[in-house]
PDB file of C-alpha atoms and ligand atoms in Angstrom:
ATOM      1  CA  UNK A   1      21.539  21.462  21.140  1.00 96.00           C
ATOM      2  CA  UNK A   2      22.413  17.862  21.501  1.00 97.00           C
ATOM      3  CA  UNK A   3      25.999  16.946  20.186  1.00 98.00           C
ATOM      4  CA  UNK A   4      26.666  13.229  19.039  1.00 98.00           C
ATOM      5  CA  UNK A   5      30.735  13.595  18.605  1.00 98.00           C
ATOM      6  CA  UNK A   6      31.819  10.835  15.740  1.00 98.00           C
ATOM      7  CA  UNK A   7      35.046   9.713  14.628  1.00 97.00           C
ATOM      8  CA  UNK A   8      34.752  10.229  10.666  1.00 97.00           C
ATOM      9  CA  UNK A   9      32.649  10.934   8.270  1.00 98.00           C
ATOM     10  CA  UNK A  10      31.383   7.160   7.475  1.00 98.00           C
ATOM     11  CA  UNK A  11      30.704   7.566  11.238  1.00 98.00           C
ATOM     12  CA  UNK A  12      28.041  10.132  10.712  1.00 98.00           C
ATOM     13  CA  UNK A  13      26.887   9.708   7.849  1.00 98.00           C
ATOM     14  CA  UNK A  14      25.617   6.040   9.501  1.00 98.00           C
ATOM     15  CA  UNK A  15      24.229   7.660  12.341  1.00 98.00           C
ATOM     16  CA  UNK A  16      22.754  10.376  10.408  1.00 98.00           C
ATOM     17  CA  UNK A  17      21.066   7.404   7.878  1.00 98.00           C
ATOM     18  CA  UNK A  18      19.949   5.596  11.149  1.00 98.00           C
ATOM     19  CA  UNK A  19      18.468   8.394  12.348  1.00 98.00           C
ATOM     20  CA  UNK A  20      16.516   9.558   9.145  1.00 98.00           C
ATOM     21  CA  UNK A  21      15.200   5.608   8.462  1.00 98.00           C
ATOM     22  CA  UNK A  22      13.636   5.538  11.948  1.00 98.00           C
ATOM     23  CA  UNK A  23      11.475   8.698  11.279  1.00 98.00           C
ATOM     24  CA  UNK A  24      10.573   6.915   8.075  1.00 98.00           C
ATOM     25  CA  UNK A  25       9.852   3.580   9.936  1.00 98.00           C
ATOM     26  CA  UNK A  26       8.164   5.511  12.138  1.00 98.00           C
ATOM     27  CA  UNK A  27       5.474   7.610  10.155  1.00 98.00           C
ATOM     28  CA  UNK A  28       3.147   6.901   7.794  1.00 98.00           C
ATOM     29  CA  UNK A  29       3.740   9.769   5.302  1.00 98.00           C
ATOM     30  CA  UNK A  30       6.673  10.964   6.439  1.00 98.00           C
ATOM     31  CA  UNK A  31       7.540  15.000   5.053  1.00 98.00           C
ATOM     32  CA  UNK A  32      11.602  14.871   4.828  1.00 98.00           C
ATOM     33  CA  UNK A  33      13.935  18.260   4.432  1.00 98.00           C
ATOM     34  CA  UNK A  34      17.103  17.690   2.610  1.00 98.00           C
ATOM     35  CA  UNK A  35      19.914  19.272   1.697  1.00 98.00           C
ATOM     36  CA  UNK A  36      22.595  18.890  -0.875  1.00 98.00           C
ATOM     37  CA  UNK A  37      26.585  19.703  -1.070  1.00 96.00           C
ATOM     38  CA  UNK A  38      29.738  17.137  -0.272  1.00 96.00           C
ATOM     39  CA  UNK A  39      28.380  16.593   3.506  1.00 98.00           C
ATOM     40  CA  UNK A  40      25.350  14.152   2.856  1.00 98.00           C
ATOM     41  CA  UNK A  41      26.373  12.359   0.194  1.00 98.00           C
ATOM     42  CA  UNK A  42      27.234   9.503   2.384  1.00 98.00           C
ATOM     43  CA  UNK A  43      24.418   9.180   4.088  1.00 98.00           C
ATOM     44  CA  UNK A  44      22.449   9.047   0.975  1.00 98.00           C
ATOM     45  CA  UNK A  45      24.576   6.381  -0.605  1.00 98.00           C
ATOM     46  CA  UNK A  46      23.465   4.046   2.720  1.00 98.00           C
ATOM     47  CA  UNK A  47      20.060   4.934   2.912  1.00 98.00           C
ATOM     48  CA  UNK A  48      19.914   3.872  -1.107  1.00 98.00           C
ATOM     49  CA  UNK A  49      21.367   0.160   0.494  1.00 98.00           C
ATOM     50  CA  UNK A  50      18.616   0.288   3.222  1.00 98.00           C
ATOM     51  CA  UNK A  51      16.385   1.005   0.309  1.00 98.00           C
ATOM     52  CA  UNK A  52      17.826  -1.920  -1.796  1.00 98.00           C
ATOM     53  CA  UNK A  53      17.837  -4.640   1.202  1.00 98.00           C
ATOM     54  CA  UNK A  54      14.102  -3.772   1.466  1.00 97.00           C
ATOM     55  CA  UNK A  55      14.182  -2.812   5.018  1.00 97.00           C
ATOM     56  CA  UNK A  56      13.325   0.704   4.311  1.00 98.00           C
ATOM     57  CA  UNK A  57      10.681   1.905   1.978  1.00 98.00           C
ATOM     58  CA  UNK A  58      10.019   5.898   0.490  1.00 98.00           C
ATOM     59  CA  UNK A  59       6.951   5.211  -1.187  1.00 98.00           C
ATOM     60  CA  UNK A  60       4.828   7.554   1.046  1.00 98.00           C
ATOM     61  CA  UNK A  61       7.509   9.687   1.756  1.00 98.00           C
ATOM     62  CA  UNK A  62       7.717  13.686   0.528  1.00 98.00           C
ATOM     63  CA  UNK A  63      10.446  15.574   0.565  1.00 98.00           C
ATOM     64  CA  UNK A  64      11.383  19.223   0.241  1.00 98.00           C
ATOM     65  CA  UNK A  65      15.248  20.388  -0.461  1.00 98.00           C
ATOM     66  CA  UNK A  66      16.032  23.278   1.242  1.00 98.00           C
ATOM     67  CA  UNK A  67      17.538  24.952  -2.184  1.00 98.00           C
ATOM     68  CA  UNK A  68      18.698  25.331  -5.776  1.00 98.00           C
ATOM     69  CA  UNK A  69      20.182  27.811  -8.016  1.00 98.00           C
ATOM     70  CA  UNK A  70      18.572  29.922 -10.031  1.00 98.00           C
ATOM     71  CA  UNK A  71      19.076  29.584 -14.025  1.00 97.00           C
ATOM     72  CA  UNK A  72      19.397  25.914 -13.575  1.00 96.00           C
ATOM     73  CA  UNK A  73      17.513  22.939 -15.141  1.00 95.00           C
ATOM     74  CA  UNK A  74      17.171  19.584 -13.939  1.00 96.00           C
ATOM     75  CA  UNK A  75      20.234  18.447 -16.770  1.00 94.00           C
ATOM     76  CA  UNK A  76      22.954  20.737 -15.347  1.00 94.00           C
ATOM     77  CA  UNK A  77      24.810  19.289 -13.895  1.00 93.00           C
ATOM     78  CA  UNK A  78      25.783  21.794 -11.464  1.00 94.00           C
ATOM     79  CA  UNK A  79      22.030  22.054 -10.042  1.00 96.00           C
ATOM     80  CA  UNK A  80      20.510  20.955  -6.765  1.00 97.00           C
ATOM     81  CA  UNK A  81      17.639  18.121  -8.558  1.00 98.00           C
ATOM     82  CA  UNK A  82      20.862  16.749 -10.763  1.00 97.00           C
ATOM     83  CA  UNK A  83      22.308  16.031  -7.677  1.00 97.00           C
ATOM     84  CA  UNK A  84      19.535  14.736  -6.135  1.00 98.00           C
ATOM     85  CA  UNK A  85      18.556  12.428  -8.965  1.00 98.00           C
ATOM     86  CA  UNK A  86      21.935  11.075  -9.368  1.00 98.00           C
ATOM     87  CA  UNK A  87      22.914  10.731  -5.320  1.00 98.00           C
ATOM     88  CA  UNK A  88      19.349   9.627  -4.066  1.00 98.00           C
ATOM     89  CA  UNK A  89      16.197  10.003  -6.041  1.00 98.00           C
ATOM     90  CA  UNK A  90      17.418   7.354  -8.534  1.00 98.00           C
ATOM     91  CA  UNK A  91      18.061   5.155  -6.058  1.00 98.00           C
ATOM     92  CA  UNK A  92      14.974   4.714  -4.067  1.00 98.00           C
ATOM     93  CA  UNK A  93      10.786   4.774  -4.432  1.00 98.00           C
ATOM     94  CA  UNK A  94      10.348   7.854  -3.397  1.00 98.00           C
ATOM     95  CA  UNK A  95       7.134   9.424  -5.849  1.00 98.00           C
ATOM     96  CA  UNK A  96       8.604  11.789  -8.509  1.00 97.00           C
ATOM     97  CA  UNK A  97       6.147  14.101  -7.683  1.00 97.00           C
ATOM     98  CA  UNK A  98       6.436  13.720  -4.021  1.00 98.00           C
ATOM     99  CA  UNK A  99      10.023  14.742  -4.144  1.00 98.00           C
ATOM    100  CA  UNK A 100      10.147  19.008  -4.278  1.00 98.00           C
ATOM    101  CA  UNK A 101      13.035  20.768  -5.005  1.00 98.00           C
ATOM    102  CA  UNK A 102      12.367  24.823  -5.691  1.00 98.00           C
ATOM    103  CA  UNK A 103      12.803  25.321  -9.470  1.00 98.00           C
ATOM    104  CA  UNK A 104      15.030  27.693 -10.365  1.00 97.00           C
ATOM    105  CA  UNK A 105      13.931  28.123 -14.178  1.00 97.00           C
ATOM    106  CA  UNK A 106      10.520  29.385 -12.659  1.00 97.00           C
ATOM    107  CA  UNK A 107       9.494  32.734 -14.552  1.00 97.00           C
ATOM    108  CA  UNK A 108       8.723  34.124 -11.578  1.00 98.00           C
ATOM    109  CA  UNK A 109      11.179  33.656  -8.704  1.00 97.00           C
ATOM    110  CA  UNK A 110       8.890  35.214  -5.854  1.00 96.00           C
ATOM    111  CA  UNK A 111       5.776  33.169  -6.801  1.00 98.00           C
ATOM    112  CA  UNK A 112       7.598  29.956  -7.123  1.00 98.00           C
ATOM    113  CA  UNK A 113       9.373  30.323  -3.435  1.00 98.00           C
ATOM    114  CA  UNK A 114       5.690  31.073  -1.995  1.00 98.00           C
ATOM    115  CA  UNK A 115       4.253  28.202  -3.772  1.00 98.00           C
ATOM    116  CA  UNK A 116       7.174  26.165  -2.232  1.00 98.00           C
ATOM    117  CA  UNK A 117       6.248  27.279   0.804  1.00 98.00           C
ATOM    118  CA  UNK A 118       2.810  26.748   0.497  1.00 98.00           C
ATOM    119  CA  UNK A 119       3.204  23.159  -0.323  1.00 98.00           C
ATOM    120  CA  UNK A 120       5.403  22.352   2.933  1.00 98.00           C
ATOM    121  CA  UNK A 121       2.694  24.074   4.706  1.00 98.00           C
ATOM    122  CA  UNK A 122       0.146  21.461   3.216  1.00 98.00           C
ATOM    123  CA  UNK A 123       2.383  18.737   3.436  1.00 98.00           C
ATOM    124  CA  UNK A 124       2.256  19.581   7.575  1.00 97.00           C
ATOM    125  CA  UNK A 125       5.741  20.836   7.866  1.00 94.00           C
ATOM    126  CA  UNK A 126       8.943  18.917   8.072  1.00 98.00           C
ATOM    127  CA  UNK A 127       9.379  15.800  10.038  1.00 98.00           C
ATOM    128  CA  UNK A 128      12.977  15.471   9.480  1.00 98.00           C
ATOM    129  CA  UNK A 129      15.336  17.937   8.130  1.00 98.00           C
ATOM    130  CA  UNK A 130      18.437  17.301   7.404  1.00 99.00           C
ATOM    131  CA  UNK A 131      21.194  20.304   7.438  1.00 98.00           C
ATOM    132  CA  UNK A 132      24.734  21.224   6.272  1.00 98.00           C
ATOM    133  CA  UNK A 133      26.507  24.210   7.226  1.00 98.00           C
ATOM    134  CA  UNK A 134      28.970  26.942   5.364  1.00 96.00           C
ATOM    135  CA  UNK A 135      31.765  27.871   6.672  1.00 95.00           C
ATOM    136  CA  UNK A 136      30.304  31.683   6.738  1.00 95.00           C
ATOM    137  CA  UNK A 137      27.352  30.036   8.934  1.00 97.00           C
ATOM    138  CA  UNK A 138      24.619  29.517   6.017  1.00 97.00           C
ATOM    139  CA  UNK A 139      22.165  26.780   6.752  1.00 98.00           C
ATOM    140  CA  UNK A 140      20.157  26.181   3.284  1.00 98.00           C
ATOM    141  CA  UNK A 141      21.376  29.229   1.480  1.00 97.00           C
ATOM    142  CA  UNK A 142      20.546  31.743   4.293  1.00 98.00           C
ATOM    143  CA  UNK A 143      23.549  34.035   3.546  1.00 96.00           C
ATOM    144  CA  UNK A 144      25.098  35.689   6.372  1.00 97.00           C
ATOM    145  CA  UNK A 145      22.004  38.888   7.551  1.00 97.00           C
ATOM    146  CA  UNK A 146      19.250  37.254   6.423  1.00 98.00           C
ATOM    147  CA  UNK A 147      16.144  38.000   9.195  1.00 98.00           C
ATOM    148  CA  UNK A 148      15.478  35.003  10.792  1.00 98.00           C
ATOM    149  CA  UNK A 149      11.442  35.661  10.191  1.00 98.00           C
ATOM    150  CA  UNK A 150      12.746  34.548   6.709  1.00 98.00           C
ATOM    151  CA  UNK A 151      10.084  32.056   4.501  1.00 98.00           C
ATOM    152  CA  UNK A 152      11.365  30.650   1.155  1.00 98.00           C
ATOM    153  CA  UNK A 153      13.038  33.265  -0.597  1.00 98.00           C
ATOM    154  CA  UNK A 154      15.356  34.274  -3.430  1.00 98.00           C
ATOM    155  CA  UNK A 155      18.857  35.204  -2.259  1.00 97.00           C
ATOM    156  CA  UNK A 156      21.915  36.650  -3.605  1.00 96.00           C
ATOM    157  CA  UNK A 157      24.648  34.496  -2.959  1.00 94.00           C
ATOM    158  CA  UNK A 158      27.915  36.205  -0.844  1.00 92.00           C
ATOM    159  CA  UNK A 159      31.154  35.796  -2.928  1.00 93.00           C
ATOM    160  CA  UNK A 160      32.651  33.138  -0.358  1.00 91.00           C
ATOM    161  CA  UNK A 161      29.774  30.887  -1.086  1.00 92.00           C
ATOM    162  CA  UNK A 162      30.501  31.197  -5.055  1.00 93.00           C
ATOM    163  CA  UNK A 163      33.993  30.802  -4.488  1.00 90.00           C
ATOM    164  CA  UNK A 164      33.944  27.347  -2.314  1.00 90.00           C
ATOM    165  CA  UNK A 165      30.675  26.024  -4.084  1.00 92.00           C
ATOM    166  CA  UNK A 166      32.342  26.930  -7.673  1.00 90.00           C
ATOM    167  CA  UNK A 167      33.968  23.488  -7.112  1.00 89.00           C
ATOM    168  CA  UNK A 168      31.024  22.084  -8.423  1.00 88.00           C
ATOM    169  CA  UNK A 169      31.146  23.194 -11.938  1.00 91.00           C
ATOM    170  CA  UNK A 170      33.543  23.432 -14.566  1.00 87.00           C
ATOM    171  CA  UNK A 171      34.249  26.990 -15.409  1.00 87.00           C
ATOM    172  CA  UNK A 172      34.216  29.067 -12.316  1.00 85.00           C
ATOM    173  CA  UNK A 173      32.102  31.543 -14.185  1.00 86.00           C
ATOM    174  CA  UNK A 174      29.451  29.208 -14.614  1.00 88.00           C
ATOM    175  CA  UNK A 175      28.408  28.873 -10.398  1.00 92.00           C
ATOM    176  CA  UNK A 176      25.366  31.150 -10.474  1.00 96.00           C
ATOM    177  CA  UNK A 177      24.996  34.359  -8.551  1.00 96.00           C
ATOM    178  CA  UNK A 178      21.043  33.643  -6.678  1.00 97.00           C
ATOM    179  CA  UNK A 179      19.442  30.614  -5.309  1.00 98.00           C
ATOM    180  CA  UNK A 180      15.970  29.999  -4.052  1.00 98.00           C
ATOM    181  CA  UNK A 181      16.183  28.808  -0.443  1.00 98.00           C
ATOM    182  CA  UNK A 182      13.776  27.515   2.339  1.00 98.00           C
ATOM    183  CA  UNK A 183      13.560  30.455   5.183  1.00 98.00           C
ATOM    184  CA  UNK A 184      15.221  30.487   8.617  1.00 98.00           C
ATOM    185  CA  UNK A 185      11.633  30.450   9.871  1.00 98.00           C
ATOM    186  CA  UNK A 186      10.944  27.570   7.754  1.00 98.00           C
ATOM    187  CA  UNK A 187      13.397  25.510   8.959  1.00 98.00           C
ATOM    188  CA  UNK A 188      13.106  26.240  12.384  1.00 98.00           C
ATOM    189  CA  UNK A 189       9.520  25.241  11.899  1.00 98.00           C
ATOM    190  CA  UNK A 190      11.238  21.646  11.544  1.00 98.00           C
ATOM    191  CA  UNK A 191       9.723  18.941  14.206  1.00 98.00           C
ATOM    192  CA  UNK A 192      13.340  17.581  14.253  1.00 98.00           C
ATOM    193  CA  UNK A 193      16.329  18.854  12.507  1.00 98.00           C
ATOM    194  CA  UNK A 194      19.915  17.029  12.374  1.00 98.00           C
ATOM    195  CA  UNK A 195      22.843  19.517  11.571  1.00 98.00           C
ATOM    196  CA  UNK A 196      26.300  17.689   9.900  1.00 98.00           C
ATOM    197  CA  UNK A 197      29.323  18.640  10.383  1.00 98.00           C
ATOM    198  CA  UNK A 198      32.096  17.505   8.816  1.00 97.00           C
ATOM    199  CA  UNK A 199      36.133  18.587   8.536  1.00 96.00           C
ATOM    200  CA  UNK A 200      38.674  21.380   9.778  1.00 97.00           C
ATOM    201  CA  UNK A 201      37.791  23.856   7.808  1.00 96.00           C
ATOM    202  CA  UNK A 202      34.517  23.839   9.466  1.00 98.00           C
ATOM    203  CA  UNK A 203      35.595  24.244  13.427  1.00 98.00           C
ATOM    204  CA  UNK A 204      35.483  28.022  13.836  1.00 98.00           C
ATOM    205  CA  UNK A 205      32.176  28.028  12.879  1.00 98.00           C
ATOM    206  CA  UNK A 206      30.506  25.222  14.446  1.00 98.00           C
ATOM    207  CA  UNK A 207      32.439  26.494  18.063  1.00 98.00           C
ATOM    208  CA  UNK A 208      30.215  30.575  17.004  1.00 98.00           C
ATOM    209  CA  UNK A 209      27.393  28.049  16.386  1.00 98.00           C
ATOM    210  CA  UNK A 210      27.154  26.345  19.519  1.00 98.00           C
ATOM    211  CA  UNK A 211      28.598  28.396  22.086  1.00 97.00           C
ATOM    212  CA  UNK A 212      28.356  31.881  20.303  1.00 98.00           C
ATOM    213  CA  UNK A 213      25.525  34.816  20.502  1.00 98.00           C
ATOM    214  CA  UNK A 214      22.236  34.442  18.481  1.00 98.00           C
ATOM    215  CA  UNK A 215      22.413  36.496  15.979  1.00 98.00           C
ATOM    216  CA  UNK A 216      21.532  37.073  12.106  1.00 98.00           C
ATOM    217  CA  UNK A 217      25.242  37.571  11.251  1.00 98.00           C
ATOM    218  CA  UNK A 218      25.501  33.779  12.253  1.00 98.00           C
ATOM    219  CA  UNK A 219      22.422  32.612  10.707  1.00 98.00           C
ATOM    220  CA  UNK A 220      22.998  29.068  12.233  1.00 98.00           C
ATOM    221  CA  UNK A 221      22.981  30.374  15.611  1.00 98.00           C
ATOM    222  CA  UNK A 222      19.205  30.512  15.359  1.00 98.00           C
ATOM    223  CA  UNK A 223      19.446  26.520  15.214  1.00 98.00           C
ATOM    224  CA  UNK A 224      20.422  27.306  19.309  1.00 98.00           C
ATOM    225  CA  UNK A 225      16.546  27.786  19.863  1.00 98.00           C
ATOM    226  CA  UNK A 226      14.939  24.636  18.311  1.00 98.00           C
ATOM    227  CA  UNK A 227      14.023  22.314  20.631  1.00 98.00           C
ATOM    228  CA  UNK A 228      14.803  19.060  18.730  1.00 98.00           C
ATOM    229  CA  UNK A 229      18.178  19.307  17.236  1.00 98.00           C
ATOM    230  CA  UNK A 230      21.203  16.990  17.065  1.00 98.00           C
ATOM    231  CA  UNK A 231      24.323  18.024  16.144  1.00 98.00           C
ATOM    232  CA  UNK A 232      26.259  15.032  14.419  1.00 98.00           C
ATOM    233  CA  UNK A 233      30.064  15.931  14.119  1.00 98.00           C
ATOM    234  CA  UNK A 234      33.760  14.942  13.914  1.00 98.00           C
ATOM    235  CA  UNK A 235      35.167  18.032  15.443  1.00 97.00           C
ATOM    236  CA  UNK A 236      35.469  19.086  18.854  1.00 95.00           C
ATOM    237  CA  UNK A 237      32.885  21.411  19.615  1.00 91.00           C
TER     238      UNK A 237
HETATM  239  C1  F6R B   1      22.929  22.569   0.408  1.00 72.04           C
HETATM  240  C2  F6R B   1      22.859  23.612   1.448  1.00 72.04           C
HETATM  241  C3  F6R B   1      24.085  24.233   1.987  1.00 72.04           C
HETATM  242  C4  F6R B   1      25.169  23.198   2.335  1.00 72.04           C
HETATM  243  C5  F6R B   1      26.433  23.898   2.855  1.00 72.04           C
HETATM  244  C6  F6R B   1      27.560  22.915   3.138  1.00 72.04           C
HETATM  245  O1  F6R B   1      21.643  22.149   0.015  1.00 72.04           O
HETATM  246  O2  F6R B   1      21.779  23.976   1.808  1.00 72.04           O
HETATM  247  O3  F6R B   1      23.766  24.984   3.130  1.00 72.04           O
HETATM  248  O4  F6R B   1      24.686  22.310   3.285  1.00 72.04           O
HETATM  249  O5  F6R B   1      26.876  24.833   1.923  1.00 72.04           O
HETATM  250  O6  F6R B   1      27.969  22.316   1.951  1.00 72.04           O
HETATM  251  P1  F6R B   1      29.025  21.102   1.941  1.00 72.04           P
HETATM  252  O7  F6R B   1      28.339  19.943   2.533  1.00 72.04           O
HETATM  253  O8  F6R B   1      29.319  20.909   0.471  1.00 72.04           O
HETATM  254  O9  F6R B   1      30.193  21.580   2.726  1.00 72.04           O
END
């Protein structure tokens, strides 16, 4: 794993935008994994200026979130395509229908999670992927156990990862209890993946992470395997 150690968070979330623009300089249709939560938002807010200045252009560009909850429309405002819409989407060309999100209204869960992975398949697998982490060591919403054969899959979120995601909605009741996610496999099948991390609160993890044992209680550890990673972070590692 390659570590890029930053000062701040503007810090990495330029080198993190840098980093995603040059893979869509550098390809013509380039197939983009993103994530969601507090970590990218940054990032997303300069590549929508790249966007703007014209030197950076989505229009051939797919993407693929890794996850979103399920029982949640596109006009919560608690789910994964609000947040994309309003921190991203909006803001650039990218193709409304080239921009995939799972949907977590689907009638059936199962089917909908192998369509999704079906269509990364097509699309010829991820370029770039762009990851967060939980502080329990989820990458996507790969709780804690899951196998790391895992494809796109519905999961049942742990109670930490209600409690510290329940900031995003207004009654704590309301943060829902499953989520469709991409697989560990699926990620790992990433040509190049860049893992942010960002804060305190994350440092006992990222130091398991790095410099711990491989193992499905850590589902991040697996990232220790992929031959194209960069970790961008403002803690000592
Ligand atoms: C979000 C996702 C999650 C987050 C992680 C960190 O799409 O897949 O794994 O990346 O929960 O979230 P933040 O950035 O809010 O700390």
């Amino acid at each position: 794993m390659k570590v890029i150690k930053v000062k701040d968070n503007e810090t990495m979330s330029v080198k993190a935008a840098e980093m995603l623009s040059a893979t869509v300089k550098r390809l013509a249709k380039p197939v983009l994994g993103l994530a969601t939560g507090s970590t990218p938002k940054r990032m997303y807010e300069l590549l929508i200026e790249q966007y703007k200045t014209g030197d950076i252009t989505f229009a051939e560009a797919i993407s693929f979130n890794l996850d979103e909850y399920v029982g949640l429309g596109p006009n919560h405002i608690g789910s994964y395509q609000y947040y994309m819409n309003e921190n991203f989407f909006n803001g650039i060309n990218i193709k409304k229908e080239n921009a995939h999100i799972p949907n977590g209204l689907a009638t059936c869960l199962q089917t909908e999670c192998d369509i999704y992975e079906q269509q990364i398949t097509e699309a010829g697998k991820l370029d770039f992927l762009v990851l967060g982490i939980g502080e329990n060591g989820h990458i996507g919403f790969n709780e804690p156990g899951t196998a790391f054969d895992s494809r796109t899959h519905v999961v049942e979120l742990t109670p930490s990862t209600r409690e510290v995601n329940a900031r995003f909605f207004e009654r704590t009741e309301d943060m829902p209890k499953e989520a469709l996610t991409m697989g560990l496999a699926t990620i790992m099948d990433a040509k190049e993946i860049i893992l942010l991390v960002q804060g305190e609160r994350k440092a006992p993890i990222l130091k398991e992470v790095i410099h711990g044992p491989i193992t499905e209680d850590v589902p991040a550890s697996i990232l220790q395997q992929h031959p194209n990673i960069t970790v961008i972070t403002d803690l000592d590692v």
